[in-house]
Short mmCIF file of C-alpha atoms in Angstrom, two decimals:
data_model
loop_
_atom_site.label_atom_id
_atom_site.label_comp_id
_atom_site.label_asym_id
_atom_site.label_seq_id
_atom_site.Cartn_x
_atom_site.Cartn_y
_atom_site.Cartn_z
CA MET A 359 15.33 86.94 -137.55
CA ALA A 360 18.98 87.98 -137.59
CA LYS A 361 21.54 87.07 -140.50
CA THR A 362 24.46 87.45 -141.17
CA ILE A 363 26.42 90.09 -144.11
CA LYS A 364 27.75 86.81 -145.61
CA GLU A 365 23.81 85.17 -145.41
CA ILE A 366 22.78 88.25 -147.34
CA ALA A 367 24.92 88.85 -149.92
CA GLU A 368 24.43 84.81 -151.03
CA GLU A 369 20.90 85.49 -150.76
CA LEU A 370 21.23 88.62 -153.06
CA GLY A 371 24.00 86.85 -155.49
CA VAL A 372 26.01 89.68 -154.26
CA SER A 373 30.14 89.30 -153.01
CA LYS A 374 30.22 90.66 -148.78
CA GLN A 375 32.39 93.43 -149.43
CA ALA A 376 29.53 94.61 -152.14
CA VAL A 377 27.11 94.16 -149.00
CA PHE A 378 29.11 96.05 -146.99
CA LYS A 379 30.07 99.04 -149.77
CA LYS A 380 26.35 99.48 -150.04
CA ILE A 381 25.36 99.97 -146.06
CA LYS A 382 27.78 103.18 -145.74
CA GLN A 383 26.36 104.69 -148.12
CA VAL A 384 23.86 107.22 -147.69
CA PRO A 385 21.17 107.67 -146.60
CA LEU A 386 20.98 103.84 -146.30
CA SER A 387 24.16 104.23 -144.04
CA THR A 388 21.55 106.27 -141.65
CA GLU A 389 18.46 104.15 -142.16
CA ILE A 390 20.25 100.48 -141.20
CA GLU A 391 22.45 101.33 -138.46
CA LYS A 392 19.12 100.85 -135.31
CA PHE A 393 18.62 97.29 -138.00
CA ILE A 394 22.62 96.21 -137.10
CA SER A 395 24.23 94.42 -133.92
CA THR A 396 27.23 92.20 -133.19
CA VAL A 397 27.29 89.74 -131.49
CA ASP A 398 29.73 86.89 -130.36
CA GLY A 399 32.25 89.43 -133.07
CA LYS A 400 29.70 89.08 -136.30
CA LYS A 401 27.52 91.61 -137.55
CA LEU A 402 24.01 90.92 -138.00
CA VAL A 403 21.14 92.01 -139.88
CA SER A 404 17.53 92.15 -138.09
CA VAL A 405 14.48 91.11 -140.70
CA ASP A 406 13.83 95.25 -141.37
CA GLY A 407 17.74 95.83 -142.51
CA GLU A 408 18.00 93.47 -144.89
CA ASN A 409 14.56 94.69 -146.38
CA LEU A 410 16.08 97.67 -146.78
CA ILE A 411 19.23 96.12 -147.70
CA LYS A 412 17.96 94.51 -150.77
CA GLN A 413 15.42 96.86 -152.09
CA ALA A 414 18.65 98.88 -152.64
CA PHE A 415 20.40 96.42 -154.89
CA GLN A 416 16.89 95.91 -156.16
CA ARG A 417 16.82 100.13 -156.74
CA LYS A 418 20.00 99.33 -158.78
CA GLN A 419 19.24 96.52 -160.38
CA LYS A 420 16.84 98.24 -161.91
CA THR A 421 19.23 100.78 -163.17
CA ALA A 422 21.10 98.92 -164.47
CA ASN A 423 18.31 96.89 -166.26
CA VAL A 424 16.71 100.22 -167.80
CA ASN A 425 20.87 100.56 -169.29
CA VAL A 426 20.86 97.22 -170.71
CA ASP A 427 17.78 98.28 -172.57
CA ALA A 428 18.89 101.41 -173.65
CA LYS A 429 21.22 99.92 -175.25
CA ASP A 430 19.64 96.91 -176.71
CA ASP A 431 16.69 99.04 -177.95
CA GLY A 432 20.19 101.54 -179.52
CA LYS A 433 19.13 105.34 -177.81
CA ASP A 434 22.38 104.97 -175.80
CA ASP A 435 25.16 107.77 -175.97
CA GLY A 436 27.45 105.65 -175.35
CA LYS A 437 28.59 106.81 -171.71
CA MET A 438 25.14 105.19 -171.05
CA PHE A 439 26.43 101.52 -173.08
CA THR A 440 30.30 101.70 -170.75
CA VAL A 441 28.44 101.71 -167.94
CA GLY A 442 25.36 99.00 -168.66
CA SER A 443 27.84 96.94 -170.61
CA ASN A 444 28.72 95.79 -167.08
CA ALA A 445 26.00 96.90 -165.18
CA GLY A 446 24.51 93.25 -164.99
CA ASN A 447 28.22 92.57 -163.29
CA THR A 448 28.83 94.68 -161.19
CA VAL A 449 27.88 96.62 -158.04
CA ASP A 450 28.88 99.86 -157.09
CA GLY A 451 32.06 99.31 -158.94
CA ILE A 452 32.65 95.63 -156.96
CA PRO A 453 31.93 92.67 -159.77
CA PHE A 454 28.86 90.10 -158.82
CA ALA A 455 29.89 87.28 -157.34
CA SER A 456 27.56 85.02 -159.24
CA GLN A 457 26.46 81.92 -158.11
CA GLU A 458 28.44 79.69 -160.94
CA ARG A 459 31.48 81.68 -159.96
CA GLU A 460 30.23 81.46 -156.52
CA ASN A 461 30.42 77.61 -156.91
CA THR A 462 33.18 77.00 -158.73
CA LEU A 463 35.32 79.76 -155.68
CA VAL A 464 33.90 77.23 -153.61
CA ALA A 465 35.08 73.72 -155.47
CA THR A 466 37.98 74.63 -155.56
CA PHE A 467 39.12 76.45 -151.83
CA GLN A 468 37.47 72.86 -151.00
CA THR A 469 39.74 70.89 -152.71
CA ALA A 470 42.49 72.54 -151.50
CA ILE A 471 41.56 72.00 -148.13
CA ASP A 472 40.85 68.78 -148.64
CA ALA A 473 44.34 68.05 -150.56
CA LEU A 474 45.55 69.85 -147.31
CA THR A 475 43.62 68.13 -144.96
CA SER A 476 44.85 64.06 -146.95
CA GLN A 477 48.76 66.07 -145.80
CA LEU A 478 48.03 66.47 -142.21
CA GLU A 479 46.53 62.95 -142.05
CA ALA A 480 49.09 61.19 -144.33
CA LYS A 481 51.40 63.71 -141.54
CA ASP A 482 50.22 62.28 -138.46
CA GLN A 483 49.72 59.06 -139.77
CA GLN A 484 53.43 59.06 -139.96
CA LEU A 485 54.23 60.35 -136.54
CA ALA A 486 51.67 57.54 -135.27
CA ALA A 487 53.69 55.14 -136.87
CA LYS A 488 57.29 57.11 -135.40
CA ASP A 489 54.97 56.79 -131.86
CA ARG A 490 54.45 53.31 -131.55
CA GLN A 491 58.27 52.82 -133.21
CA LEU A 492 60.34 54.01 -130.20
CA GLU A 493 57.84 53.57 -127.83
CA GLU A 494 58.65 50.05 -129.38
CA LYS A 495 62.85 50.64 -129.03
CA ASP A 496 62.10 52.31 -125.69
CA LYS A 497 60.36 48.08 -124.38
CA GLN A 498 63.48 46.75 -126.29
CA LEU A 499 65.90 48.84 -123.84
CA GLU A 500 64.59 47.92 -121.29
CA ARG A 501 64.00 44.27 -121.83
CA GLN A 502 68.05 44.71 -122.44
CA THR A 503 68.37 45.99 -119.06
CA LYS A 504 66.27 44.44 -117.36
CA THR A 505 68.86 41.03 -119.05
CA ILE A 506 72.09 42.99 -117.78
CA GLU A 507 71.04 43.68 -114.43
CA GLU A 508 69.50 39.48 -114.40
CA LEU A 509 72.68 38.64 -115.13
CA ALA A 510 74.77 41.09 -113.26
CA THR A 511 72.63 39.60 -110.19
CA SER A 512 73.42 36.42 -110.81
CA LEU A 513 77.64 36.80 -110.75
CA ALA A 514 77.31 38.52 -107.90
CA VAL A 515 76.18 35.85 -106.18
CA ALA A 516 78.60 33.53 -107.83
CA GLN A 517 81.11 35.65 -107.45
CA HIS A 518 80.12 35.31 -103.93
CA THR A 519 79.58 31.60 -103.49
CA ALA A 520 82.31 31.38 -105.35
CA GLN A 521 84.44 33.23 -102.59
CA ALA A 522 82.49 31.51 -99.63
CA ALA A 523 83.62 28.32 -101.36
CA GLN A 524 87.15 29.20 -101.23
CA ALA A 525 86.96 29.92 -97.98
CA LEU A 526 85.85 27.30 -96.11
CA HIS A 527 87.60 25.69 -98.72
CA ALA A 528 90.75 27.08 -97.08
CA GLY A 529 89.26 26.76 -93.45
CA THR A 530 88.48 23.50 -93.01
CA ILE A 531 92.85 22.32 -94.17
CA GLN A 532 93.96 25.62 -91.86
CA ARG A 533 91.52 23.41 -89.36
CA GLN A 534 92.84 19.87 -90.52
CA ILE A 535 96.44 21.29 -89.99
CA GLU A 536 96.10 23.73 -86.82
CA ASP A 537 94.13 19.98 -85.50
CA VAL A 538 97.44 17.45 -85.86
CA PRO A 539 99.17 18.30 -82.79
CA ILE A 540 95.88 17.40 -80.76
CA ILE A 541 95.21 14.33 -82.71
CA GLN A 542 99.14 13.32 -82.25
CA ALA A 543 98.87 14.57 -78.38
CA GLU A 544 96.59 12.35 -78.39
CA GLU A 545 97.80 9.29 -79.65
CA LEU A 546 100.68 9.35 -77.93
CA LYS A 547 98.36 9.35 -74.54
CA VAL A 548 96.28 6.44 -76.19
CA VAL A 549 100.12 5.08 -76.77
CA LYS A 550 101.55 5.57 -73.46
CA GLU A 551 98.28 4.66 -71.73
CA THR A 552 98.33 0.88 -73.36
CA ALA A 553 101.88 0.77 -72.39
CA GLU A 554 101.21 1.65 -68.54
CA LYS A 555 99.00 -1.43 -68.34
CA ILE A 556 100.79 -3.45 -70.89
CA MET A 557 104.06 -2.97 -68.29
CA PRO A 558 102.82 -4.82 -65.00
CA GLU A 559 101.96 -7.74 -66.23
CA TYR A 560 104.53 -8.42 -68.08
CA GLU A 561 106.75 -6.73 -65.39
CA LYS A 562 105.25 -9.66 -63.18
CA ARG A 563 105.37 -12.70 -65.57
CA ARG A 564 109.18 -11.63 -66.14
CA SER A 565 109.47 -11.90 -63.11
CA ILE A 566 107.75 -15.41 -62.61
CA PHE A 567 109.85 -16.78 -65.82
CA SER A 568 113.21 -15.51 -63.78
CA ARG A 569 112.01 -17.57 -60.88
CA ILE A 570 110.95 -20.65 -62.60
CA PHE A 571 114.37 -20.85 -64.23
CA GLY A 572 116.31 -19.52 -62.09
CA GLY A 573 116.99 -16.40 -63.72
CA ARG A 574 117.27 -12.58 -61.84
#
């Protein structure tokens, strides 16, 4: 199964940079080229390529171990001591990312990531609270606007009713004023008709009295 450079580096206990530098050196660079492919922007190394990389690092490690043994036997010439003293910690001049150091770095990064995540969550909660406050204010404003509209409608209806009542009252008074002459004329007509009915009877009685008492 193909592996990434990072996965191979973790298995070897070295950094990715050390693996990249190793596979760029001859003869490994020419041997491993056909075993490396790029998928979704990631370099994948086949099993055969992985074995070549590990063999290259094993050869390097063996050389480093020989240098360390030479130092322990007191047979190093000073120069070998200089190389061998760091041989267990470096590969081609690049420091080893030991498992302990890598774990420490991972823990540090994870702590930083957790802290940033907590800050983002807190910010999200603050933004959500502000959104809820804005929604509540919008609802309050909507209710106030609706109340104002209802009051304005009620006021308009009241004004219209008052105007109609005033007009009706004024019209009633006007009609009463206009009807006075008509009423008076009708009353005079009734009086006249009544008088016309009464006068002949009165004249008739007056004539009878005149004849009886000799008055003419």
